CSV table of C-alpha atoms in Angstrom, one decimal:
chain,number,residue,atom,x,y,z
A,212,UNK,CA,5.3,21.9,-62.9
A,213,UNK,CA,4.5,25.3,-61.6
A,214,UNK,CA,7.5,27.1,-59.9
A,215,UNK,CA,7.4,26.7,-56.2
A,216,UNK,CA,8.1,29.6,-53.8
A,217,UNK,CA,9.5,27.6,-50.9
A,218,UNK,CA,9.8,30.5,-48.6
A,219,UNK,CA,6.1,31.5,-49.1
A,220,UNK,CA,5.1,27.9,-48.3
A,221,UNK,CA,7.0,28.2,-45.0
A,222,UNK,CA,5.5,31.5,-44.1
A,223,UNK,CA,2.0,29.9,-44.6
A,224,UNK,CA,3.0,27.5,-41.8
A,225,UNK,CA,4.9,29.9,-39.6
A,226,UNK,CA,2.6,30.0,-36.6
A,227,UNK,CA,2.4,26.2,-36.4
A,228,UNK,CA,6.1,25.8,-36.9
A,229,UNK,CA,6.9,28.2,-34.0
A,230,UNK,CA,4.3,26.7,-31.8
A,231,UNK,CA,5.6,23.2,-32.3
A,232,UNK,CA,9.2,24.3,-31.8
A,233,UNK,CA,8.4,26.0,-28.5
A,234,UNK,CA,6.5,22.9,-27.4
A,235,UNK,CA,9.6,20.8,-28.1
A,236,UNK,CA,11.9,23.2,-26.3
A,237,UNK,CA,9.6,22.9,-23.3
A,238,UNK,CA,10.6,19.2,-22.9
A,239,UNK,CA,13.6,19.1,-20.6
A,240,UNK,CA,15.4,16.5,-22.6
A,241,UNK,CA,18.7,16.3,-20.7
A,242,UNK,CA,20.4,13.0,-20.3
A,243,UNK,CA,19.4,11.5,-17.0
A,244,UNK,CA,21.0,8.1,-16.5
A,245,UNK,CA,20.5,8.3,-12.7
A,246,UNK,CA,16.7,7.9,-13.2
A,247,UNK,CA,16.9,5.7,-16.3
A,248,UNK,CA,14.5,2.7,-16.6
A,249,UNK,CA,14.0,-0.1,-19.1
A,250,UNK,CA,11.4,2.0,-20.9
A,251,UNK,CA,13.4,5.2,-20.7
A,252,UNK,CA,17.1,4.1,-21.0
A,253,UNK,CA,18.4,7.7,-21.1
A,254,UNK,CA,15.8,9.3,-18.8
A,255,UNK,CA,12.2,10.3,-19.1
A,256,UNK,CA,12.8,13.8,-20.6
A,257,UNK,CA,14.8,12.5,-23.5
A,258,UNK,CA,12.2,9.8,-24.2
A,259,UNK,CA,9.4,12.4,-24.0
A,260,UNK,CA,11.1,14.5,-26.7
A,261,UNK,CA,11.5,11.5,-29.0
A,262,UNK,CA,7.8,10.5,-28.5
A,263,UNK,CA,6.8,14.1,-29.2
A,264,UNK,CA,8.4,14.0,-32.6
A,265,UNK,CA,7.1,10.6,-33.4
A,266,UNK,CA,3.6,11.7,-32.5
A,267,UNK,CA,4.0,14.8,-34.8
A,268,UNK,CA,4.9,12.4,-37.6
A,269,UNK,CA,1.8,10.3,-37.0
A,270,UNK,CA,-0.4,13.4,-37.0
A,271,UNK,CA,1.1,14.4,-40.4
A,272,UNK,CA,0.2,10.9,-41.8
A,273,UNK,CA,3.8,9.7,-42.0
A,274,UNK,CA,5.1,6.3,-41.1
A,275,UNK,CA,6.9,6.2,-37.8
A,276,UNK,CA,9.0,3.7,-35.9
A,277,UNK,CA,10.3,3.8,-32.3
A,278,UNK,CA,13.6,1.8,-32.1
A,279,UNK,CA,13.8,0.6,-28.5
A,280,UNK,CA,13.2,4.0,-27.0
A,281,UNK,CA,16.7,5.1,-28.1
A,282,UNK,CA,15.9,6.5,-31.5
A,283,UNK,CA,13.2,6.6,-34.1
A,284,UNK,CA,12.3,7.7,-37.6
A,285,UNK,CA,9.6,9.5,-39.5
A,286,UNK,CA,9.2,8.6,-43.2
A,287,UNK,CA,7.1,9.2,-46.3
A,288,UNK,CA,7.4,8.3,-49.9
A,289,UNK,CA,8.3,5.2,-51.9
A,290,UNK,CA,11.4,3.8,-53.5
A,291,UNK,CA,14.4,1.5,-52.7
A,292,UNK,CA,16.7,4.5,-52.0
A,293,UNK,CA,16.2,7.0,-49.3
A,294,UNK,CA,17.2,10.5,-48.3
A,295,UNK,CA,18.1,10.7,-44.6
A,296,UNK,CA,17.7,13.8,-42.3
A,297,UNK,CA,19.5,13.1,-39.1
A,298,UNK,CA,18.4,15.1,-36.1
A,299,UNK,CA,18.6,14.9,-32.3
A,300,UNK,CA,16.3,16.0,-29.5
A,301,UNK,CA,18.6,15.7,-26.5
A,302,UNK,CA,20.3,18.8,-25.2
A,303,UNK,CA,23.2,19.7,-23.0
A,304,UNK,CA,22.4,20.8,-19.4
A,305,UNK,CA,21.0,24.3,-19.3
A,306,UNK,CA,23.2,25.6,-16.5
A,307,UNK,CA,22.6,28.9,-14.6
A,308,UNK,CA,22.2,32.6,-15.4
A,309,UNK,CA,19.6,32.6,-18.2
A,310,UNK,CA,17.7,35.7,-19.0
A,311,UNK,CA,14.6,33.6,-19.8
A,312,UNK,CA,13.8,30.2,-18.4
A,313,UNK,CA,15.7,27.7,-20.6
A,314,UNK,CA,12.8,25.4,-21.0
A,315,UNK,CA,10.0,27.9,-21.7
A,316,UNK,CA,10.7,28.9,-25.3
A,317,UNK,CA,10.4,32.7,-25.3
A,318,UNK,CA,10.3,34.9,-28.5
A,319,UNK,CA,11.9,38.3,-27.9
A,320,UNK,CA,13.3,40.8,-30.4
A,321,UNK,CA,12.9,38.3,-33.3
A,322,UNK,CA,14.8,35.5,-31.5
A,323,UNK,CA,13.5,32.3,-30.0
A,324,UNK,CA,15.3,31.6,-26.8
A,325,UNK,CA,15.6,28.2,-25.1
A,326,UNK,CA,17.9,25.3,-24.6
A,327,UNK,CA,18.0,23.4,-27.9
A,328,UNK,CA,16.6,26.4,-29.9
A,329,UNK,CA,19.7,26.2,-32.1
A,330,UNK,CA,21.1,22.8,-31.2
A,331,UNK,CA,19.1,20.9,-32.3
A,332,UNK,CA,15.3,21.3,-31.6
A,333,UNK,CA,14.8,24.4,-33.8
A,334,UNK,CA,16.5,22.8,-36.8
A,335,UNK,CA,14.8,19.4,-36.2
A,336,UNK,CA,11.4,21.1,-36.4
A,337,UNK,CA,12.5,23.1,-39.4
A,338,UNK,CA,13.4,19.8,-41.2
A,339,UNK,CA,10.1,18.2,-40.1
A,340,UNK,CA,8.1,21.1,-41.6
A,341,UNK,CA,10.2,20.9,-44.7
A,342,UNK,CA,9.1,17.3,-45.0
A,343,UNK,CA,5.5,18.3,-44.5
A,344,UNK,CA,5.7,21.0,-47.2
A,345,UNK,CA,7.1,18.5,-49.8
A,346,UNK,CA,4.5,16.0,-48.8
A,347,UNK,CA,1.5,18.4,-48.8
A,348,UNK,CA,2.5,19.8,-52.2
A,349,UNK,CA,2.2,16.2,-53.5
A,350,UNK,CA,5.4,16.4,-55.5
A,351,UNK,CA,6.6,13.4,-57.5
A,352,UNK,CA,9.5,11.6,-55.7
A,353,UNK,CA,11.7,8.6,-56.5
A,354,UNK,CA,13.1,8.1,-53.0
A,355,UNK,CA,11.8,7.8,-49.5
A,356,UNK,CA,12.4,10.7,-47.1
A,357,UNK,CA,13.3,9.6,-43.6
A,358,UNK,CA,14.0,11.8,-40.6
A,359,UNK,CA,16.1,9.8,-38.1
A,360,UNK,CA,15.8,11.1,-34.6
A,361,UNK,CA,18.5,10.5,-32.0
A,362,UNK,CA,18.5,11.0,-28.3
A,363,UNK,CA,22.1,10.8,-27.2
A,364,UNK,CA,24.0,13.0,-29.6
A,365,UNK,CA,25.3,15.2,-26.8
A,366,UNK,CA,26.9,12.3,-25.0
A,367,UNK,CA,27.9,8.8,-26.3
A,368,UNK,CA,25.9,8.4,-29.6
A,369,UNK,CA,24.3,5.2,-28.3
A,370,UNK,CA,21.2,6.1,-30.2
A,371,UNK,CA,22.5,6.1,-33.7
A,372,UNK,CA,24.8,3.2,-33.0
A,373,UNK,CA,21.8,1.2,-31.9
A,374,UNK,CA,19.6,2.5,-34.7
A,375,UNK,CA,22.0,1.5,-37.5
A,376,UNK,CA,22.4,-2.0,-36.0
A,377,UNK,CA,18.7,-2.5,-36.7
A,378,UNK,CA,17.8,-0.1,-39.5
A,379,UNK,CA,19.0,0.7,-43.0
A,380,UNK,CA,21.6,3.3,-43.8
A,381,UNK,CA,20.1,6.1,-46.0
A,382,UNK,CA,21.5,6.4,-49.5
A,383,UNK,CA,22.4,10.0,-48.9
A,384,UNK,CA,21.6,12.5,-46.2
A,385,UNK,CA,22.3,15.6,-44.2
A,386,UNK,CA,22.2,16.7,-40.6
A,387,UNK,CA,20.7,20.1,-39.8
A,388,UNK,CA,22.9,20.6,-36.8
A,389,UNK,CA,25.8,22.9,-37.7
A,390,UNK,CA,26.5,25.8,-40.2
A,391,UNK,CA,25.5,26.9,-43.6
A,392,UNK,CA,26.6,26.7,-46.3
A,393,UNK,CA,27.8,23.1,-46.2
A,394,UNK,CA,30.0,21.2,-43.7
A,395,UNK,CA,31.8,18.7,-45.9
A,396,UNK,CA,34.5,17.8,-43.4
A,397,UNK,CA,34.4,17.1,-39.6
A,398,UNK,CA,37.3,16.6,-37.3
A,399,UNK,CA,37.8,13.4,-35.4
A,400,UNK,CA,36.4,13.5,-31.8
A,401,UNK,CA,37.9,11.7,-28.9
A,402,UNK,CA,37.1,11.7,-25.2
A,403,UNK,CA,39.8,10.6,-22.7
A,404,UNK,CA,39.9,10.4,-18.9
A,405,UNK,CA,43.0,10.8,-16.8
A,406,UNK,CA,42.5,9.2,-13.4
A,407,UNK,CA,44.5,10.4,-10.4
A,408,UNK,CA,45.1,8.4,-7.2
A,409,UNK,CA,48.2,10.1,-5.8
A,410,UNK,CA,49.5,9.5,-2.3
A,411,UNK,CA,47.4,8.1,0.5
A,412,UNK,CA,45.4,10.8,2.3
A,413,UNK,CA,47.5,11.7,5.4
A,414,UNK,CA,47.1,14.4,8.0
A,415,UNK,CA,48.6,17.5,6.5
A,416,UNK,CA,50.8,20.1,8.1
A,417,UNK,CA,50.2,22.5,5.3
A,418,UNK,CA,47.8,25.4,5.6
A,419,UNK,CA,44.9,24.0,3.5
A,420,UNK,CA,43.4,20.7,2.6
A,421,UNK,CA,41.3,20.2,-0.5
A,422,UNK,CA,38.2,18.2,0.5
A,423,UNK,CA,36.5,18.2,-2.9
A,424,UNK,CA,36.5,20.0,-6.2
A,425,UNK,CA,34.2,19.8,-9.2
A,426,UNK,CA,33.7,21.5,-12.5
A,427,UNK,CA,31.8,20.5,-15.6
A,428,UNK,CA,29.4,17.7,-16.5
A,429,UNK,CA,30.1,17.1,-20.2
A,430,UNK,CA,33.2,16.5,-22.3
A,431,UNK,CA,31.7,18.7,-25.1
A,432,UNK,CA,31.1,21.8,-23.1
A,433,UNK,CA,33.5,24.4,-21.6
A,434,UNK,CA,32.4,24.4,-17.9
A,435,UNK,CA,31.1,27.7,-16.7
A,436,UNK,CA,31.3,27.1,-13.0
A,437,UNK,CA,33.7,25.5,-10.6
A,438,UNK,CA,33.7,24.9,-6.8
A,439,UNK,CA,36.3,23.8,-4.3
A,440,UNK,CA,35.7,23.0,-0.6
A,441,UNK,CA,38.8,23.5,1.5
A,442,UNK,CA,39.6,22.9,5.2
A,443,UNK,CA,42.0,25.5,6.7
A,444,UNK,CA,44.3,25.4,9.7
A,445,UNK,CA,45.6,28.9,9.6
A,446,UNK,CA,44.3,32.4,9.1
A,447,UNK,CA,41.6,32.2,6.4
A,448,UNK,CA,41.9,36.0,5.7
A,449,UNK,CA,45.2,35.3,3.9
A,450,UNK,CA,43.7,33.0,1.2
A,451,UNK,CA,40.6,35.2,1.0
A,452,UNK,CA,42.8,38.2,0.0
A,453,UNK,CA,44.9,36.2,-2.4
A,454,UNK,CA,41.8,34.8,-4.1
A,455,UNK,CA,40.4,38.3,-4.5
A,456,UNK,CA,43.6,39.4,-6.1
A,457,UNK,CA,43.7,36.4,-8.4
A,458,UNK,CA,40.1,37.0,-9.6
A,459,UNK,CA,41.0,40.6,-10.3
A,460,UNK,CA,44.2,39.8,-12.1
A,461,UNK,CA,42.6,37.1,-14.3
A,462,UNK,CA,39.4,39.2,-14.9
A,463,UNK,CA,37.1,36.4,-13.8
A,464,UNK,CA,34.2,36.3,-11.3
A,465,UNK,CA,34.2,34.3,-8.1
A,466,UNK,CA,33.5,34.3,-4.4
A,467,UNK,CA,34.3,32.6,-1.1
A,468,UNK,CA,31.8,31.3,1.4
A,469,UNK,CA,33.2,30.8,4.9
A,470,UNK,CA,32.0,28.1,7.3
A,471,UNK,CA,33.5,26.7,10.5
A,472,UNK,CA,37.0,25.4,9.6
A,473,UNK,CA,36.0,25.2,5.9
A,474,UNK,CA,35.6,27.6,3.0
A,475,UNK,CA,34.0,27.1,-0.4
A,476,UNK,CA,35.6,28.8,-3.4
A,477,UNK,CA,33.7,29.3,-6.6
A,478,UNK,CA,34.5,30.7,-10.0
A,479,UNK,CA,32.0,31.6,-12.7
A,480,UNK,CA,33.2,31.3,-16.3
A,481,UNK,CA,31.5,31.2,-19.7
A,482,UNK,CA,30.1,28.1,-21.3
A,483,UNK,CA,30.9,27.3,-25.0
A,484,UNK,CA,31.0,24.3,-27.3
A,485,UNK,CA,34.0,22.2,-27.0
A,486,UNK,CA,34.9,22.5,-30.7
A,487,UNK,CA,36.4,25.9,-29.9
A,488,UNK,CA,37.3,26.2,-26.2
A,489,UNK,CA,38.6,29.7,-26.6
A,490,UNK,CA,35.0,30.9,-27.2
A,491,UNK,CA,34.4,30.2,-23.5
A,492,UNK,CA,36.0,30.8,-20.1
A,493,UNK,CA,36.9,27.5,-18.4
A,494,UNK,CA,36.0,28.1,-14.7
A,495,UNK,CA,37.5,24.7,-13.7
A,496,UNK,CA,40.9,25.6,-15.1
A,497,UNK,CA,41.0,29.0,-13.5
A,498,UNK,CA,40.1,27.6,-10.0
A,499,UNK,CA,42.6,24.7,-10.4
A,500,UNK,CA,45.3,27.1,-11.4
A,501,UNK,CA,44.7,29.2,-8.3
A,502,UNK,CA,44.8,26.1,-6.0
A,503,UNK,CA,48.1,25.0,-7.7
A,504,UNK,CA,49.8,28.1,-6.2
A,505,UNK,CA,48.5,27.6,-2.7
A,506,UNK,CA,49.9,25.6,0.2
A,507,UNK,CA,47.5,22.7,-0.2
A,508,UNK,CA,47.9,19.2,1.1
A,509,UNK,CA,50.4,16.8,-0.4
A,510,UNK,CA,47.8,14.5,-2.0
A,511,UNK,CA,45.9,17.3,-3.8
A,512,UNK,CA,48.9,19.4,-4.8
A,513,UNK,CA,50.2,17.2,-7.7
A,514,UNK,CA,46.7,17.0,-9.2
A,515,UNK,CA,46.2,20.7,-9.4
A,516,UNK,CA,49.8,21.4,-10.4
A,517,UNK,CA,49.4,19.0,-13.3
A,518,UNK,CA,46.3,20.8,-14.5
A,519,UNK,CA,48.0,24.2,-14.3
A,520,UNK,CA,51.2,23.0,-16.0
A,521,UNK,CA,49.7,21.2,-18.9
A,522,UNK,CA,46.2,22.5,-19.5
A,523,UNK,CA,45.7,26.1,-18.2
A,524,UNK,CA,45.4,28.6,-21.0
A,525,UNK,CA,46.3,26.0,-23.7
A,526,UNK,CA,43.5,24.7,-25.9
A,527,UNK,CA,45.8,23.3,-28.6
A,528,UNK,CA,47.7,20.8,-26.5
A,529,UNK,CA,51.1,22.5,-27.0
A,530,UNK,CA,52.1,21.9,-23.4
A,531,UNK,CA,51.4,18.2,-23.7
A,532,UNK,CA,53.3,18.3,-27.1
A,533,UNK,CA,50.3,16.9,-28.9
A,534,UNK,CA,49.5,19.9,-31.1
A,535,UNK,CA,48.9,19.3,-34.8
A,536,UNK,CA,47.1,20.9,-37.7
A,537,UNK,CA,46.4,20.7,-41.4
A,538,UNK,CA,45.0,22.9,-44.2
A,539,UNK,CA,41.8,21.0,-44.5
A,540,UNK,CA,40.6,20.8,-40.9
A,541,UNK,CA,42.8,23.2,-39.0
A,542,UNK,CA,44.1,22.8,-35.4
A,543,UNK,CA,43.7,20.0,-32.9
A,544,UNK,CA,41.7,21.4,-30.0
A,545,UNK,CA,41.6,20.2,-26.4
A,546,UNK,CA,38.7,21.0,-24.0
A,547,UNK,CA,39.0,20.2,-20.3
A,548,UNK,CA,35.3,19.4,-19.9
A,549,UNK,CA,35.2,17.6,-16.6
A,550,UNK,CA,37.3,18.1,-13.4
A,551,UNK,CA,36.7,16.4,-10.2
A,552,UNK,CA,38.6,15.6,-7.0
A,553,UNK,CA,37.6,13.9,-3.7
A,554,UNK,CA,40.0,13.8,-0.8
A,555,UNK,CA,39.5,10.1,-0.2
A,556,UNK,CA,39.2,8.7,-3.7
A,557,UNK,CA,41.4,11.0,-5.9
A,558,UNK,CA,40.6,12.9,-9.1
A,559,UNK,CA,39.6,12.8,-12.7
A,560,UNK,CA,40.3,15.0,-15.7
A,561,UNK,CA,37.9,14.5,-18.6
A,562,UNK,CA,39.3,15.7,-21.9
A,563,UNK,CA,37.6,16.2,-25.3
A,564,UNK,CA,39.7,16.4,-28.5
A,565,UNK,CA,38.7,17.6,-31.9
A,566,UNK,CA,41.5,16.6,-34.3
A,567,UNK,CA,42.3,16.9,-38.0
A,568,UNK,CA,42.8,14.0,-40.4
A,569,UNK,CA,46.6,14.5,-40.3
A,570,UNK,CA,46.7,13.8,-36.6
A,571,UNK,CA,47.1,10.2,-35.2
A,572,UNK,CA,44.9,9.9,-32.1
A,573,UNK,CA,46.8,6.8,-31.0
A,574,UNK,CA,50.0,8.8,-30.8
A,575,UNK,CA,48.2,11.6,-28.9
A,576,UNK,CA,46.9,9.0,-26.4
A,577,UNK,CA,50.3,7.5,-26.0
A,578,UNK,CA,52.0,10.8,-25.3
A,579,UNK,CA,49.3,11.8,-22.7
A,580,UNK,CA,49.7,8.4,-21.0
A,581,UNK,CA,53.5,8.9,-20.9
A,582,UNK,CA,53.3,12.3,-19.3
A,583,UNK,CA,50.4,11.3,-17.0
A,584,UNK,CA,52.1,8.2,-15.7
A,585,UNK,CA,55.0,10.3,-14.4
A,586,UNK,CA,52.5,12.4,-12.4
A,587,UNK,CA,50.5,9.6,-10.8
A,588,UNK,CA,47.8,9.6,-13.5
A,589,UNK,CA,46.5,6.6,-15.5
A,590,UNK,CA,44.3,6.5,-18.6
A,591,UNK,CA,40.6,5.8,-18.0
A,592,UNK,CA,37.7,5.9,-20.4
A,593,UNK,CA,38.7,6.5,-24.1
A,594,UNK,CA,36.4,6.8,-27.1
A,595,UNK,CA,37.3,7.9,-30.6
A,596,UNK,CA,35.2,8.9,-33.7
A,597,UNK,CA,37.4,9.3,-36.7
A,598,UNK,CA,37.4,12.3,-39.0
A,599,UNK,CA,34.8,12.4,-41.8
A,600,UNK,CA,34.6,14.1,-45.1
A,601,UNK,CA,32.8,13.9,-48.5
A,602,UNK,CA,34.3,14.5,-51.9
A,603,UNK,CA,33.3,18.1,-53.0
A,604,UNK,CA,32.3,16.6,-56.4
A,605,UNK,CA,29.8,14.2,-54.8
A,606,UNK,CA,26.3,14.8,-56.3
A,607,UNK,CA,25.0,15.3,-52.7
A,608,UNK,CA,27.2,18.3,-52.3
A,609,UNK,CA,26.6,19.6,-55.7
A,610,UNK,CA,22.8,19.5,-55.2
A,611,UNK,CA,22.9,21.2,-51.8
A,612,UNK,CA,25.2,23.9,-53.2
A,613,UNK,CA,22.7,24.7,-55.9
A,614,UNK,CA,19.8,24.9,-53.5
A,615,UNK,CA,21.7,27.1,-51.0
A,616,UNK,CA,22.9,29.5,-53.7
A,617,UNK,CA,19.4,29.7,-55.2
A,618,UNK,CA,17.7,30.4,-51.9
A,619,UNK,CA,20.3,32.9,-50.5
A,620,UNK,CA,22.0,34.3,-53.6
A,621,UNK,CA,25.3,33.7,-51.8
A,622,UNK,CA,28.1,31.4,-52.7
A,623,UNK,CA,27.9,28.0,-51.0
A,624,UNK,CA,31.4,27.5,-49.8
A,625,UNK,CA,32.5,24.2,-48.3
A,626,UNK,CA,33.4,24.3,-44.6
A,627,UNK,CA,35.3,22.0,-42.2
A,628,UNK,CA,34.4,22.1,-38.5
A,629,UNK,CA,35.5,20.8,-35.1
A,630,UNK,CA,31.9,19.9,-34.2
A,631,UNK,CA,30.6,16.4,-34.7
A,632,UNK,CA,27.2,15.8,-36.2
A,633,UNK,CA,25.3,12.7,-37.1
A,634,UNK,CA,26.4,13.3,-40.7
A,635,UNK,CA,29.5,11.3,-39.8
A,636,UNK,CA,27.3,8.3,-39.2
A,637,UNK,CA,26.4,8.2,-42.9
A,638,UNK,CA,28.6,6.9,-45.8
A,639,UNK,CA,27.4,9.9,-47.8
A,640,UNK,CA,26.3,12.7,-45.5
A,641,UNK,CA,27.1,16.3,-44.6
A,642,UNK,CA,26.0,18.8,-42.1
A,643,UNK,CA,23.8,21.5,-43.6
A,644,UNK,CA,22.8,24.5,-41.5
A,645,UNK,CA,21.0,26.0,-39.7
A,646,UNK,CA,23.5,28.7,-38.6
A,647,UNK,CA,24.0,31.3,-41.4
A,648,UNK,CA,27.4,32.9,-42.0
A,649,UNK,CA,28.1,35.8,-39.7
A,650,UNK,CA,25.6,34.8,-37.1
A,651,UNK,CA,26.7,34.1,-33.5
A,652,UNK,CA,27.0,30.5,-32.5
A,653,UNK,CA,25.3,30.3,-29.1
A,654,UNK,CA,24.9,26.5,-29.0
A,655,UNK,CA,25.7,25.1,-25.5
A,656,UNK,CA,25.7,28.6,-24.0
A,657,UNK,CA,23.3,30.3,-21.7
A,658,UNK,CA,20.5,32.3,-23.5
A,659,UNK,CA,20.8,30.0,-26.5
A,660,UNK,CA,18.6,31.2,-29.3
A,661,UNK,CA,17.8,31.0,-33.0
A,662,UNK,CA,16.7,33.9,-35.1
A,663,UNK,CA,13.1,33.4,-36.2
A,664,UNK,CA,13.8,34.7,-39.7
A,665,UNK,CA,16.7,32.3,-39.9
A,666,UNK,CA,14.5,29.4,-38.8
A,667,UNK,CA,12.1,30.2,-41.6
A,668,UNK,CA,14.8,30.5,-44.2
A,669,UNK,CA,16.4,27.3,-43.1
A,670,UNK,CA,13.0,25.5,-43.4
A,671,UNK,CA,12.7,26.7,-47.0
A,672,UNK,CA,16.2,25.6,-47.9
A,673,UNK,CA,15.6,22.2,-46.3
A,674,UNK,CA,12.3,21.8,-48.2
A,675,UNK,CA,13.8,22.5,-51.6
A,676,UNK,CA,16.9,20.3,-50.7
A,677,UNK,CA,14.7,17.4,-49.8
A,678,UNK,CA,12.8,17.7,-53.1
A,679,UNK,CA,15.9,18.0,-55.2
A,680,UNK,CA,17.5,15.0,-53.6
A,681,UNK,CA,14.5,12.8,-53.9
A,682,UNK,CA,12.6,14.0,-57.0
A,683,UNK,CA,11.5,11.6,-59.7
C-alpha cells in the first residue's frame, strides 16, 4: 500500500473542518435542566449539538444511532471488535468578559476562539474528520470505528452511563479530551456537598446581616465571580473602606453597589479547570474570607468562618487534614466550585476532589463529615468515580505511542492527570490529546481557544491512530 501522508490529507479538508467546527461551537450546548423536556432531557442546546454531529455522520454515509437523546454514536466498518472514540459536545457555562462572543467561533491570529474550541468540540470534529479520512481512503480494516458522543460530561456523566446500559463497550478506545502525548492514568473524581443550617434567623444587633451569597455553578470550575447582598444598620462607609483595603491587599478586583439599607459586594476572579484550582482565582473564597472578618449576623458568621478556616488558600485539603499524594498521580486537589447562602434557608458548599490511587475517598468523606458536624454542617450530595489507569505495556498504548512519535518526532511520554475523561468509562481506554506539550490549557476559561495548526496536527494523529488500531 502506498505510504499515506496523513497531514496532507487533513490539509485537503482544512476549510471544511474549520467550517464545521465553527458551526458546532455556535450551538450553545450548556446544560439546561430548568428547561428540560422528555425530548431534550438536558436542554435544547445540548440536544442540538448531539443532533448536529449525528447529522454530520449521516451526511458522510456512516451508521448513526441516537440513544434516547442523551448520547449517540457514529460508526463505519465491519468486525466483531471495535475502536471507540469517546467525545462530548456539552460545554461549561461561558461566563463573562470574553474578547470575542463565546458562541460565535472566531479565528484570530491562528487561533479558533469559542466555548468548547478546546474542550471538546474542536477535538470532536478533529476525530470525526479523522474517521472521514480513513473511510474515504478506503483502507482495509478489521474492526469497526465508533465515535460515541456524550452530552453530560461536564456534569454528572448521565449520558455515558445510560449509553453503556444499552450499547456495547468498545474493545479499545481513546478520548480526545485532554493532553498529548498519552494520558494513561486519571485521578479519582468526587463531588461532595456540605449543607449548613445553623441557628434560626433572629434579629441581629450586629452591624451587617448577610441576605444572600452566591458563587459558582459547577463543581469542576473555579468560580470567577461572587456576589453578596448585605443589609446594614450602621455607617456603610466603614465597610466600604475595609472592602477597598481588602481588595488591594489581596490583589483582586471587586466593587460595592449601594442601595437603600443594602449593599451588594462583588469580586471578580479567574476561572480555571477544577483539576488544578491554583490556575484560577476563586472569587467565592475571597469574598467569603472577607465576610468572615466582618461583624455579620450570628447565623451567617459560622458559615463564612468555616470557609475561611478550612478552605481559603488551600487547594490540597491540608487544613481539613485530608491531603495525600503518590508518585503516580500526584496530589489530592480540592476545588470549592459552588458556594451559596440564603438568610432563611442556610448555605451550601460544593466541593470537587481529584485524588490519587493511594487516597481512600471514604476516609476523606468521614473526616470532612466529622469536622463539618462540629460546625453545624451535614453531608449532602456525594458522587465518586474511582481512579483509572492502563498498563503502559498494553498494545493500545504501544500503538498510540508509535503514532504520536512518528507524527511529531517527539517522545510519547505517559502522563497522569487530575482531569476526568470518558476514557475512564472504558476497560481499555486512554485520553489522547488534543493539547500539545507546552501549550496553554485554556479549557473552562474565558477566551478559550485551540490553535488552528494544532487542530490540524491532532486530526492527522487521530486518523493514523484509528487506522493502526483497526487495520486488517
